[in-house]
Amino acid sequence: LEQNFPNPFNPTTTIKYALPVDARVTVAVYTMLGQRVQTLVENELQAAGFRALEFNASALASGIYFYRIDAVSTSDPNLRFTKIRKMVLLK
């Protein structure tokens, strides 16, 4: 999971990540209080490779948000990956 670009952003940013193996992926955006505000990918089966998502935050208030990826390998359910990064929305 890479740092979003641009950061800070208004109102859109790009989130990039790479999968070394085929996996079920969830990518979501959260407030500082841990409330999920948007799900970009929900338990989607994705092949290994690079991905880029565009996040549009035009409906959200300025502030600090977090985005999180959860990936579980399709060939080995014990192979899991989770990472969280911070981004700043300035309007």
mmCIF file with all atom_site columns, C-alpha atoms in Angstrom:
data_model
loop_
_atom_site.group_PDB
_atom_site.id
_atom_site.type_symbol
_atom_site.label_atom_id
_atom_site.label_alt_id
_atom_site.label_comp_id
_atom_site.label_asym_id
_atom_site.label_entity_id
_atom_site.label_seq_id
_atom_site.pdbx_PDB_ins_code
_atom_site.Cartn_x
_atom_site.Cartn_y
_atom_site.Cartn_z
_atom_site.occupancy
_atom_site.B_iso_or_equiv
_atom_site.pdbx_formal_charge
_atom_site.auth_seq_id
_atom_site.auth_comp_id
_atom_site.auth_asym_id
_atom_site.auth_atom_id
_atom_site.pdbx_PDB_model_num
ATOM 1  C CA . LEU A 1 1  ? 0.000   0.000   0.000  1.00 0.00 ? 1  LEU A CA 1
ATOM 2  C CA . GLU A 1 2  ? 1.544   3.263   -1.126 1.00 0.00 ? 2  GLU A CA 1
ATOM 3  C CA . GLN A 1 3  ? 0.966   6.778   0.192  1.00 0.00 ? 3  GLN A CA 1
ATOM 4  C CA . ASN A 1 4  ? -1.890  8.495   -1.623 1.00 0.00 ? 4  ASN A CA 1
ATOM 5  C CA . PHE A 1 5  ? -1.017  11.217  -4.112 1.00 0.00 ? 5  PHE A CA 1
ATOM 6  C CA . PRO A 1 6  ? -1.501  14.121  -3.898 1.00 0.00 ? 6  PRO A CA 1
ATOM 7  C CA . ASN A 1 7  ? -1.550  14.469  -0.139 1.00 0.00 ? 7  ASN A CA 1
ATOM 8  C CA . PRO A 1 8  ? -3.011  16.828  1.081  1.00 0.00 ? 8  PRO A CA 1
ATOM 9  C CA . PHE A 1 9  ? -5.727  16.668  -1.575 1.00 0.00 ? 9  PHE A CA 1
ATOM 10 C CA . ASN A 1 10 ? -8.968  18.350  -2.677 1.00 0.00 ? 10 ASN A CA 1
ATOM 11 C CA . PRO A 1 11 ? -11.263 16.635  -3.593 1.00 0.00 ? 11 PRO A CA 1
ATOM 12 C CA . THR A 1 12 ? -9.699  13.587  -5.309 1.00 0.00 ? 12 THR A CA 1
ATOM 13 C CA . THR A 1 13 ? -6.600  11.507  -4.677 1.00 0.00 ? 13 THR A CA 1
ATOM 14 C CA . THR A 1 14 ? -5.115  8.286   -6.007 1.00 0.00 ? 14 THR A CA 1
ATOM 15 C CA . ILE A 1 15 ? -4.429  5.247   -3.814 1.00 0.00 ? 15 ILE A CA 1
ATOM 16 C CA . LYS A 1 16 ? -2.050  2.640   -5.249 1.00 0.00 ? 16 LYS A CA 1
ATOM 17 C CA . TYR A 1 17 ? -1.257  -0.865  -4.035 1.00 0.00 ? 17 TYR A CA 1
ATOM 18 C CA . ALA A 1 18 ? 0.343   -4.054  -5.280 1.00 0.00 ? 18 ALA A CA 1
ATOM 19 C CA . LEU A 1 19 ? -0.635  -7.669  -4.676 1.00 0.00 ? 19 LEU A CA 1
ATOM 20 C CA . PRO A 1 20 ? 2.130   -10.300 -4.825 1.00 0.00 ? 20 PRO A CA 1
ATOM 21 C CA . VAL A 1 21 ? -0.464  -13.119 -5.058 1.00 0.00 ? 21 VAL A CA 1
ATOM 22 C CA . ASP A 1 22 ? -4.142  -13.475 -5.968 1.00 0.00 ? 22 ASP A CA 1
ATOM 23 C CA . ALA A 1 23 ? -6.194  -12.250 -3.015 1.00 0.00 ? 23 ALA A CA 1
ATOM 24 C CA . ARG A 1 24 ? -9.565  -11.151 -1.694 1.00 0.00 ? 24 ARG A CA 1
ATOM 25 C CA . VAL A 1 25 ? -9.174  -7.405  -1.116 1.00 0.00 ? 25 VAL A CA 1
ATOM 26 C CA . THR A 1 26 ? -11.013 -4.748  0.879  1.00 0.00 ? 26 THR A CA 1
ATOM 27 C CA . VAL A 1 27 ? -9.988  -1.086  0.807  1.00 0.00 ? 27 VAL A CA 1
ATOM 28 C CA . ALA A 1 28 ? -11.883 1.385   3.001  1.00 0.00 ? 28 ALA A CA 1
ATOM 29 C CA . VAL A 1 29 ? -11.586 4.966   4.264  1.00 0.00 ? 29 VAL A CA 1
ATOM 30 C CA . TYR A 1 30 ? -12.084 5.874   7.938  1.00 0.00 ? 30 TYR A CA 1
ATOM 31 C CA . THR A 1 31 ? -12.373 8.993   10.098 1.00 0.00 ? 31 THR A CA 1
ATOM 32 C CA . MET A 1 32 ? -10.020 9.650   13.005 1.00 0.00 ? 32 MET A CA 1
ATOM 33 C CA . LEU A 1 33 ? -12.687 8.090   15.267 1.00 0.00 ? 33 LEU A CA 1
ATOM 34 C CA . GLY A 1 34 ? -12.584 4.849   13.286 1.00 0.00 ? 34 GLY A CA 1
ATOM 35 C CA . GLN A 1 35 ? -15.903 5.310   11.504 1.00 0.00 ? 35 GLN A CA 1
ATOM 36 C CA . ARG A 1 36 ? -15.953 3.881   7.984  1.00 0.00 ? 36 ARG A CA 1
ATOM 37 C CA . VAL A 1 37 ? -16.950 6.650   5.569  1.00 0.00 ? 37 VAL A CA 1
ATOM 38 C CA . GLN A 1 38 ? -16.459 4.875   2.253  1.00 0.00 ? 38 GLN A CA 1
ATOM 39 C CA . THR A 1 39 ? -15.578 1.430   0.944  1.00 0.00 ? 39 THR A CA 1
ATOM 40 C CA . LEU A 1 40 ? -13.570 1.553   -2.276 1.00 0.00 ? 40 LEU A CA 1
ATOM 41 C CA . VAL A 1 41 ? -13.223 -2.227  -2.738 1.00 0.00 ? 41 VAL A CA 1
ATOM 42 C CA . GLU A 1 42 ? -15.311 -4.793  -0.819 1.00 0.00 ? 42 GLU A CA 1
ATOM 43 C CA . ASN A 1 43 ? -14.030 -8.389  -0.551 1.00 0.00 ? 43 ASN A CA 1
ATOM 44 C CA . GLU A 1 44 ? -13.158 -8.432  -4.260 1.00 0.00 ? 44 GLU A CA 1
ATOM 45 C CA . LEU A 1 45 ? -11.156 -11.248 -5.813 1.00 0.00 ? 45 LEU A CA 1
ATOM 46 C CA . GLN A 1 46 ? -8.149  -9.634  -7.527 1.00 0.00 ? 46 GLN A CA 1
ATOM 47 C CA . ALA A 1 47 ? -5.236  -11.128 -9.429 1.00 0.00 ? 47 ALA A CA 1
ATOM 48 C CA . ALA A 1 48 ? -1.648  -10.383 -8.444 1.00 0.00 ? 48 ALA A CA 1
ATOM 49 C CA . GLY A 1 49 ? -0.378  -7.067  -9.783 1.00 0.00 ? 49 GLY A CA 1
ATOM 50 C CA . PHE A 1 50 ? -0.565  -3.314  -9.387 1.00 0.00 ? 50 PHE A CA 1
ATOM 51 C CA . ARG A 1 51 ? -3.797  -1.379  -8.800 1.00 0.00 ? 51 ARG A CA 1
ATOM 52 C CA . ALA A 1 52 ? -4.785  2.283   -8.551 1.00 0.00 ? 52 ALA A CA 1
ATOM 53 C CA . LEU A 1 53 ? -8.018  3.616   -7.062 1.00 0.00 ? 53 LEU A CA 1
ATOM 54 C CA . GLU A 1 54 ? -9.356  7.143   -7.245 1.00 0.00 ? 54 GLU A CA 1
ATOM 55 C CA . PHE A 1 55 ? -10.966 8.399   -4.040 1.00 0.00 ? 55 PHE A CA 1
ATOM 56 C CA . ASN A 1 56 ? -13.389 11.319  -4.344 1.00 0.00 ? 56 ASN A CA 1
ATOM 57 C CA . ALA A 1 57 ? -13.952 13.050  -1.004 1.00 0.00 ? 57 ALA A CA 1
ATOM 58 C CA . SER A 1 58 ? -16.165 15.893  -2.241 1.00 0.00 ? 58 SER A CA 1
ATOM 59 C CA . ALA A 1 59 ? -18.921 14.881  0.228  1.00 0.00 ? 59 ALA A CA 1
ATOM 60 C CA . LEU A 1 60 ? -16.560 14.847  3.234  1.00 0.00 ? 60 LEU A CA 1
ATOM 61 C CA . ALA A 1 61 ? -15.360 17.621  5.519  1.00 0.00 ? 61 ALA A CA 1
ATOM 62 C CA . SER A 1 62 ? -11.744 18.771  5.670  1.00 0.00 ? 62 SER A CA 1
ATOM 63 C CA . GLY A 1 63 ? -9.628  16.742  8.044  1.00 0.00 ? 63 GLY A CA 1
ATOM 64 C CA . ILE A 1 64 ? -7.441  13.713  8.563  1.00 0.00 ? 64 ILE A CA 1
ATOM 65 C CA . TYR A 1 65 ? -8.636  10.367  7.252  1.00 0.00 ? 65 TYR A CA 1
ATOM 66 C CA . PHE A 1 66 ? -7.139  6.887   7.164  1.00 0.00 ? 66 PHE A CA 1
ATOM 67 C CA . TYR A 1 67 ? -7.325  4.277   4.441  1.00 0.00 ? 67 TYR A CA 1
ATOM 68 C CA . ARG A 1 68 ? -6.846  0.589   5.104  1.00 0.00 ? 68 ARG A CA 1
ATOM 69 C CA . ILE A 1 69 ? -6.217  -2.426  2.914  1.00 0.00 ? 69 ILE A CA 1
ATOM 70 C CA . ASP A 1 70 ? -7.017  -5.982  3.970  1.00 0.00 ? 70 ASP A CA 1
ATOM 71 C CA . ALA A 1 71 ? -5.872  -8.740  1.629  1.00 0.00 ? 71 ALA A CA 1
ATOM 72 C CA . VAL A 1 72 ? -6.207  -12.504 2.132  1.00 0.00 ? 72 VAL A CA 1
ATOM 73 C CA . SER A 1 73 ? -4.460  -14.893 -0.256 1.00 0.00 ? 73 SER A CA 1
ATOM 74 C CA . THR A 1 74 ? -6.803  -17.166 -2.210 1.00 0.00 ? 74 THR A CA 1
ATOM 75 C CA . SER A 1 75 ? -4.269  -20.028 -2.172 1.00 0.00 ? 75 SER A CA 1
ATOM 76 C CA . ASP A 1 76 ? -3.350  -19.787 1.541  1.00 0.00 ? 76 ASP A CA 1
ATOM 77 C CA . PRO A 1 77 ? -5.923  -18.200 3.912  1.00 0.00 ? 77 PRO A CA 1
ATOM 78 C CA . ASN A 1 78 ? -3.197  -17.891 6.561  1.00 0.00 ? 78 ASN A CA 1
ATOM 79 C CA . LEU A 1 79 ? -1.369  -15.426 4.311  1.00 0.00 ? 79 LEU A CA 1
ATOM 80 C CA . ARG A 1 80 ? -2.944  -12.065 5.246  1.00 0.00 ? 80 ARG A CA 1
ATOM 81 C CA . PHE A 1 81 ? -1.890  -8.454  4.856  1.00 0.00 ? 81 PHE A CA 1
ATOM 82 C CA . THR A 1 82 ? -3.271  -5.314  6.513  1.00 0.00 ? 82 THR A CA 1
ATOM 83 C CA . LYS A 1 83 ? -1.896  -1.800  6.317  1.00 0.00 ? 83 LYS A CA 1
ATOM 84 C CA . ILE A 1 84 ? -3.217  1.634   7.251  1.00 0.00 ? 84 ILE A CA 1
ATOM 85 C CA . ARG A 1 85 ? -2.052  5.019   5.959  1.00 0.00 ? 85 ARG A CA 1
ATOM 86 C CA . LYS A 1 86 ? -3.040  8.599   6.749  1.00 0.00 ? 86 LYS A CA 1
ATOM 87 C CA . MET A 1 87 ? -4.264  11.250  4.292  1.00 0.00 ? 87 MET A CA 1
ATOM 88 C CA . VAL A 1 88 ? -5.310  14.875  4.660  1.00 0.00 ? 88 VAL A CA 1
ATOM 89 C CA . LEU A 1 89 ? -8.307  16.479  2.940  1.00 0.00 ? 89 LEU A CA 1
ATOM 90 C CA . LEU A 1 90 ? -8.056  20.285  2.630  1.00 0.00 ? 90 LEU A CA 1
ATOM 91 C CA . LYS A 1 91 ? -10.974 22.214  1.190  1.00 0.00 ? 91 LYS A CA 1
#
